[in-house]
Amino acid sequence: MKNLLFFSNNKNKTIEIKKIFKKFNLEILSLSDLEISDEPEENGQTFEENAKIKSDYGFNKTGFPCFADDSGICIESLDWKPGVFSKIYLNNFKSNEACFESIIKSNKKNSKQDAYFKTSISLTVKNNQNVIFNGKINGKISDQAKGEFGFGYDPIFIPENYNKTLAELSTKEKNEISHRSIAVKKLINFLTN
Ligand code: IMP
């Protein structure tokens, strides 16, 4: 498929997605390639709904087939929140470190450590016609924030069967296991079959 647009203004995420596509010899357009910076209001209640809002918006604005993802972390000690509010939740603290400390404290208080990241990707190819692809990675919250790579909650998330946080893994290592790469691989499989 030519001129497939990825709708996100998150630079790190766009780099991750471009790298995954490159492995399959596929090029994608990003919003910065098209000098688009406006975004629709993400007022959905689920990852799927928010992803669809963005992919429909990108398709309607550019006419290019467009995909968008919506992701977040769900933490057991926070009753599986913040979910779709992951970005707002992090931004409400004075720093990422303050947010991480608060989550670690809540885990200790509730003796709960489980968490997962989920990504939903929506692909819009025609007006109001979209397909959804989901990816999930289970893990636990670390006792301490660690690592320099990645973004968002990566420093406090230890994937299942690992003893490092996502922020201690290189982008390549993260891309082999992440919620986003699982959903992207399903999308690529759909596009190439
Ligand atoms: P978005 O709506 O998909 O951009 O994701 C919402 C928020 O979830 C981001 O701002 C991050 O804080 C968090 N998030 C999503 N994916 C990841 C990830 O792969 N690592 C760490 N945090 C993430």
Coordinates of N, CA, C and O in Angstrom, one line a residue, residues 93 96-106 145 156:
F93 N 1.4 15.0 37.3 CA 2.5 15.1 38.4 C 3.5 16.1 38.0 O 3.6 16.4 36.8
N96 N 7.9 13.1 35.9 CA 7.7 11.7 35.7 C 8.1 10.9 37.0 O 7.5 10.0 37.4
E97 N 9.2 11.4 37.6 CA 9.8 10.7 38.8 C 8.7 10.7 39.9 O 8.6 9.7 40.6
A98 N 8.0 11.8 40.0 CA 7.0 12.0 41.1 C 5.9 11.0 40.9 O 5.4 10.3 41.8
C99 N 5.5 10.8 39.6 CA 4.5 9.9 39.2 C 4.9 8.5 39.5 O 4.2 7.7 40.1
F100 N 6.1 8.1 39.1 CA 6.6 6.8 39.4 C 6.7 6.4 40.9 O 6.3 5.4 41.3
E101 N 7.1 7.4 41.7 CA 7.2 7.2 43.1 C 5.8 6.9 43.7 O 5.6 6.1 44.5
S102 N 4.8 7.7 43.2 CA 3.4 7.5 43.7 C 2.9 6.1 43.3 O 2.2 5.4 44.1
I103 N 3.2 5.6 42.1 CA 2.7 4.3 41.7 C 3.4 3.2 42.5 O 2.8 2.3 43.0
I104 N 4.7 3.4 42.7 CA 5.5 2.4 43.5 C 4.9 2.3 44.9 O 4.8 1.3 45.5
K105 N 4.6 3.5 45.5 CA 4.0 3.6 46.8 C 2.7 2.9 46.9 O 2.4 2.1 47.8
S106 N 1.9 3.1 45.9 CA 0.5 2.4 45.8 C 0.7 0.9 45.7 O -0.1 0.2 46.3
A145 N 12.5 3.2 39.7 CA 12.5 3.5 38.2 C 14.0 3.4 37.8 O 14.9 3.8 38.4
I156 N 9.5 2.1 34.8 CA 8.9 1.3 35.9 C 8.3 0.0 35.5 O 7.6 -0.7 36.3

